[in-house]
Coordinates of C-alpha atoms in Angstrom, one line a residue:
M855 CA -4.9 -19.3 -6.9
G856 CA -2.3 -19.7 -9.6
F857 CA 0.6 -19.1 -7.3
V858 CA -0.3 -22.3 -5.3
T859 CA 0.5 -24.5 -8.4
Y860 CA 3.2 -22.1 -9.8
D861 CA 6.5 -24.0 -10.6
V862 CA 9.2 -21.5 -9.5
N863 CA 11.8 -23.4 -11.5
K864 CA 9.9 -23.5 -14.8
Y865 CA 11.1 -20.4 -16.5
P866 CA 14.6 -19.0 -17.1
P867 CA 15.7 -15.9 -15.1
K868 CA 15.3 -13.4 -18.0
Q869 CA 11.7 -14.4 -18.5
M870 CA 10.9 -14.4 -14.8
V871 CA 12.1 -10.8 -14.3
A872 CA 10.6 -9.3 -17.5
V873 CA 6.9 -9.1 -16.5
P874 CA 7.4 -7.7 -13.0
L875 CA 9.8 -5.0 -14.4
I876 CA 7.2 -4.0 -17.0
V877 CA 4.5 -3.8 -14.4
L878 CA 6.9 -1.7 -12.2
L879 CA 7.6 0.7 -15.1
L880 CA 3.9 1.2 -15.8
A881 CA 3.3 1.8 -12.1
L882 CA 6.0 4.4 -12.0
V883 CA 4.6 6.2 -15.0
L884 CA 1.1 6.3 -13.5
L885 CA 2.5 7.6 -10.2
A886 CA 4.5 10.3 -12.0
V887 CA 1.4 11.4 -13.9
N888 CA -0.6 11.6 -10.7
W889 CA 2.2 13.5 -9.0
A890 CA 2.2 16.1 -11.8
S891 CA -1.5 16.6 -11.5
T892 CA -2.1 16.5 -7.7
G893 CA 1.3 17.2 -6.2
M894 CA 1.5 13.6 -4.7
P895 CA 2.1 10.2 -6.3
V896 CA -1.2 8.9 -4.7
T897 CA -4.4 11.1 -4.6
P898 CA -4.2 12.7 -1.1
G899 CA -7.1 12.3 1.3
I900 CA -8.3 14.9 3.8
D901 CA -5.3 14.3 6.1
F902 CA -2.9 15.6 3.5
A903 CA -5.0 17.8 1.2
G904 CA -6.8 19.7 3.9
G905 CA -10.5 19.9 4.4
T906 CA -13.3 19.5 6.9
A907 CA -14.8 16.3 8.4
V908 CA -18.3 16.3 10.0
T909 CA -19.5 13.4 12.1
I910 CA -23.2 13.2 12.7
I911 CA -25.9 10.7 13.9
T912 CA -28.9 11.0 11.7
T913 CA -31.6 9.1 9.8
D914 CA -31.1 11.3 6.7
T915 CA -30.1 9.4 3.6
T916 CA -26.9 10.1 1.7
E917 CA -28.9 11.8 -1.1
E918 CA -30.6 14.1 1.4
I919 CA -27.2 15.0 3.0
T920 CA -25.7 15.6 -0.4
A921 CA -28.5 17.9 -1.4
Y922 CA -28.4 19.9 1.9
F923 CA -24.6 20.6 1.5
S924 CA -24.7 21.1 -2.3
G925 CA -23.2 24.5 -2.0
F926 CA -20.0 23.2 -0.5
P927 CA -17.1 21.1 -1.8
L928 CA -18.5 17.8 -0.6
E929 CA -16.2 14.9 -1.3
S930 CA -17.9 11.9 0.3
V931 CA -20.5 10.7 2.7
G932 CA -19.5 7.6 4.6
E933 CA -21.9 5.5 6.7
G934 CA -21.2 4.1 10.1
L935 CA -23.0 2.2 12.8
S936 CA -26.3 3.2 14.4
G937 CA -27.1 5.9 11.8
G938 CA -23.6 7.5 12.0
K939 CA -22.5 9.5 8.9
Y940 CA -19.0 10.8 8.2
I941 CA -19.0 13.7 5.8
K942 CA -15.9 14.9 4.1
F943 CA -15.4 18.3 2.5
G944 CA -12.5 19.6 0.5
P945 CA -10.6 22.8 1.2
M946 CA -12.8 25.9 1.4
S947 CA -12.4 29.6 2.3
D948 CA -13.0 31.0 5.8
D949 CA -16.4 32.4 4.8
Q950 CA -17.5 29.0 3.4
Y951 CA -16.3 27.2 6.6
H952 CA -18.3 29.7 8.7
D953 CA -21.4 29.1 6.6
L954 CA -20.8 25.4 6.8
T955 CA -20.6 25.4 10.6
V956 CA -23.9 27.4 10.8
M957 CA -25.7 25.0 8.5
V958 CA -24.4 22.0 10.4
G959 CA -25.4 23.5 13.8
D960 CA -28.9 24.3 12.5
R961 CA -29.7 20.8 11.3
Y962 CA -27.3 18.6 13.3
P963 CA -26.6 20.4 16.7
E964 CA -24.7 17.4 18.1
A965 CA -22.4 17.1 15.2
K966 CA -18.6 17.0 15.6
I967 CA -16.6 19.2 13.2
D968 CA -12.9 18.6 12.5
Q969 CA -10.9 20.9 10.2
I970 CA -7.4 20.3 8.7
G971 CA -5.9 23.4 7.1
E972 CA -4.0 23.2 3.8
A973 CA -0.8 24.3 5.4
F974 CA -1.1 21.6 8.1
G975 CA -2.0 19.0 5.5
A976 CA 1.2 20.0 3.5
T977 CA 3.2 19.5 6.7
L978 CA 1.7 16.1 7.2
Q979 CA 2.6 15.2 3.5
Q980 CA 6.2 16.1 4.1
Q981 CA 6.3 14.1 7.3
A982 CA 4.7 11.0 5.7
L983 CA 7.1 11.1 2.8
I984 CA 10.1 11.5 5.1
A985 CA 8.8 8.5 7.2
L986 CA 8.5 6.3 4.0
L987 CA 12.0 7.5 2.8
F988 CA 13.7 6.8 6.1
S989 CA 12.0 3.4 6.4
F990 CA 13.1 2.4 3.0
V991 CA 16.7 3.7 3.5
G992 CA 17.0 2.0 6.8
M993 CA 15.7 -1.3 5.3
A994 CA 18.3 -1.0 2.5
I995 CA 21.2 -0.4 4.9
V996 CA 20.2 -3.4 7.0
V997 CA 19.9 -5.7 3.9
F998 CA 23.3 -4.6 2.6
I999 CA 24.9 -5.3 6.0
A1000 CA 23.2 -8.6 6.3
F1001 CA 24.2 -10.1 3.0
R1002 CA 27.3 -8.1 2.0
S1003 CA 26.7 -9.0 -1.6
F1004 CA 25.6 -6.5 -4.2
V1005 CA 23.2 -8.4 -6.4
P1006 CA 21.2 -10.2 -3.7
S1007 CA 20.9 -7.0 -1.7
V1008 CA 19.8 -5.0 -4.7
A1009 CA 17.2 -7.7 -5.5
V1010 CA 15.7 -7.3 -2.0
V1011 CA 15.6 -3.5 -2.2
L1012 CA 14.2 -3.6 -5.8
S1013 CA 11.5 -6.0 -4.8
A1014 CA 10.4 -3.8 -1.8
L1015 CA 10.4 -0.7 -4.0
S1016 CA 8.3 -2.5 -6.6
D1017 CA 5.8 -3.6 -3.8
I1018 CA 5.3 0.0 -2.7
A1019 CA 5.2 1.5 -6.2
I1020 CA 2.7 -1.0 -7.7
T1021 CA 0.5 -1.0 -4.6
A1022 CA 0.4 2.8 -4.7
A1023 CA -0.5 2.8 -8.4
I1024 CA -3.3 0.3 -7.7
M1025 CA -4.5 2.6 -4.9
D1026 CA -4.8 5.4 -7.5
I1027 CA -6.7 3.1 -9.9
V1028 CA -9.2 1.8 -7.4
G1029 CA -9.6 5.2 -5.6
I1030 CA -8.0 4.5 -2.2
P1031 CA -6.7 7.9 -1.0
L1032 CA -3.4 8.4 0.7
T1033 CA -4.1 9.2 4.3
L1034 CA -2.3 8.7 7.6
P1035 CA -3.8 5.2 8.0
T1036 CA -3.0 4.1 4.5
T1037 CA 0.6 5.5 4.8
A1038 CA 0.9 3.3 7.9
A1039 CA -0.2 0.3 5.8
L1040 CA 2.5 1.1 3.2
L1041 CA 5.1 1.2 6.0
M1042 CA 3.8 -2.2 7.3
L1043 CA 4.1 -3.5 3.7
I1044 CA 7.8 -2.6 3.6
G1045 CA 8.4 -4.8 6.6
Y1046 CA 6.5 -7.7 5.2
S1047 CA 8.1 -7.5 1.8
V1048 CA 11.6 -7.6 3.3
D1049 CA 10.6 -10.5 5.5
S1050 CA 9.6 -12.7 2.5
D1051 CA 12.6 -11.6 0.4
I1052 CA 15.1 -12.3 3.2
L1053 CA 13.5 -15.8 3.6
L1054 CA 14.1 -16.4 -0.1
T1055 CA 17.6 -14.9 -0.2
T1056 CA 18.8 -16.7 3.0
R1057 CA 17.6 -20.1 1.8
L1058 CA 19.4 -19.7 -1.5
L1059 CA 22.6 -18.2 -0.3
K1060 CA 23.2 -19.8 3.1
R1061 CA 22.0 -23.4 2.5
Q1062 CA 23.8 -26.2 0.7
G1063 CA 22.2 -28.1 -2.2
K1064 CA 21.0 -27.6 -5.7
T1065 CA 19.6 -24.2 -6.6
E1066 CA 16.4 -25.6 -7.9
E1067 CA 15.7 -27.6 -4.8
K1068 CA 16.5 -24.7 -2.4
L1069 CA 14.3 -22.4 -4.5
A1070 CA 11.4 -24.9 -4.5
G1071 CA 11.7 -25.4 -0.7
A1072 CA 11.8 -21.6 0.0
Y1073 CA 8.7 -21.2 -2.2
R1074 CA 6.7 -23.8 -0.3
T1075 CA 7.5 -22.1 3.0
G1076 CA 6.9 -18.6 1.7
I1077 CA 3.6 -19.4 -0.1
I1078 CA 2.2 -20.9 3.1
M1079 CA 3.3 -17.9 5.1
T1080 CA 1.8 -15.4 2.7
T1081 CA -1.5 -17.1 2.0
T1082 CA -2.0 -17.4 5.8
T1083 CA -1.5 -13.7 6.2
I1084 CA -3.8 -13.0 3.2
A1085 CA -6.5 -15.0 4.8
A1086 CA -6.2 -13.0 8.0
V1087 CA -6.3 -9.7 6.2
V1088 CA -9.3 -10.8 4.1
A1089 CA -11.1 -11.6 7.3
M1090 CA -10.2 -8.2 8.8
F1091 CA -11.3 -6.4 5.6
L1092 CA -14.7 -8.2 5.5
V1093 CA -15.5 -7.6 9.1
T1094 CA -14.5 -3.9 9.0
T1095 CA -16.3 -3.4 5.7
I1096 CA -19.5 -4.9 7.0
G1097 CA -19.1 -3.0 10.3
Q1098 CA -18.4 0.2 8.2
V1099 CA -15.2 0.9 10.0
E1100 CA -13.7 2.9 7.1
V1101 CA -10.2 3.5 8.5
I1102 CA -9.4 -0.2 9.3
A1103 CA -11.0 -1.3 6.0
Q1104 CA -8.7 1.0 4.0
I1105 CA -5.7 -0.3 5.9
A1106 CA -6.8 -3.9 5.2
A1107 CA -7.4 -3.1 1.5
V1108 CA -3.9 -1.6 1.1
L1109 CA -2.3 -4.6 2.8
L1110 CA -4.3 -7.0 0.7
I1111 CA -3.2 -5.4 -2.5
G1112 CA 0.4 -5.3 -1.3
L1113 CA 0.5 -8.9 -0.3
F1114 CA -0.7 -10.1 -3.7
V1115 CA 1.8 -7.7 -5.4
D1116 CA 4.5 -9.2 -3.1
L1117 CA 3.8 -12.7 -4.3
M1118 CA 4.8 -11.6 -7.8
N1119 CA 7.8 -9.5 -6.7
T1120 CA 9.3 -12.1 -4.3
W1121 CA 8.7 -15.3 -6.2
V1122 CA 9.1 -14.0 -9.8
L1123 CA 11.2 -10.9 -9.8
N1124 CA 13.5 -11.5 -6.8
A1125 CA 13.6 -15.3 -7.4
G1126 CA 14.5 -14.7 -11.1
I1127 CA 17.3 -12.3 -10.2
L1128 CA 18.8 -14.6 -7.6
K1129 CA 18.5 -17.6 -9.9
G1130 CA 20.4 -15.8 -12.6
Y1131 CA 23.0 -14.6 -10.1
L1132 CA 23.6 -18.2 -8.8
M1133 CA 23.7 -19.7 -12.2
G1134 CA 26.2 -17.1 -13.4
R1135 CA 28.3 -17.6 -10.2
G1136 CA 28.3 -21.4 -10.9
R1137 CA 29.5 -21.0 -14.4
R1138 CA 32.3 -18.7 -13.3
A1139 CA 33.3 -21.3 -10.7

């Protein structure tokens, strides 16, 4: 891992913040394009777009299931334990839904069918976006109250915003849909991002000593904390992927992406802003 041997004092502040800001800009452009095409910044899953989920226990292969339901808007066939299959369909008309239930009942009489209407999915979209917005605004208020200094507070908020935006853009690229579980993972990421940023900001603003020494000490503590968390999330991702627990695997994947993104935003973007702020304050003094 390059971040383990990364010298946090090697580059001047302007060089440190340039790359993360470029990455953030590209992520925002990608999210805007996706929003224009799908109505949401991240491709919505069945929770938000609406659709039908069918859970069955069968020995049929994915190809056989796909062929059997070829006349319907089939999105994916997930495999679970003991022959379990989780089949997702996109939005469909009432007549199509009726035909689907008949076909499912004929071949898989013990199947479980769950339907989410488009109107209900739209309501969940609004609630999820409101939850993200309130979490972010609440975090920003607490940060400004805690530090009572404009530049360090903006740096923390910008870093958290960048974590969410870049993680969401990567979700688009790798094909992780926005569902209720992955929304929860993004909310968790806000908390973790602020935690690492407050560690950095507190060490630099509240402690005595040279800026370079305080920054290096904060980095050593932060990198140990983050890599430990990454190891735990990797273990969770591997176990749930092997066990085919799709929901937990998606949460772990989003957290894993976000933690690596947070390494850049905390120890390059935020550190660069704070380093420049302290150097400028020192010159004025």
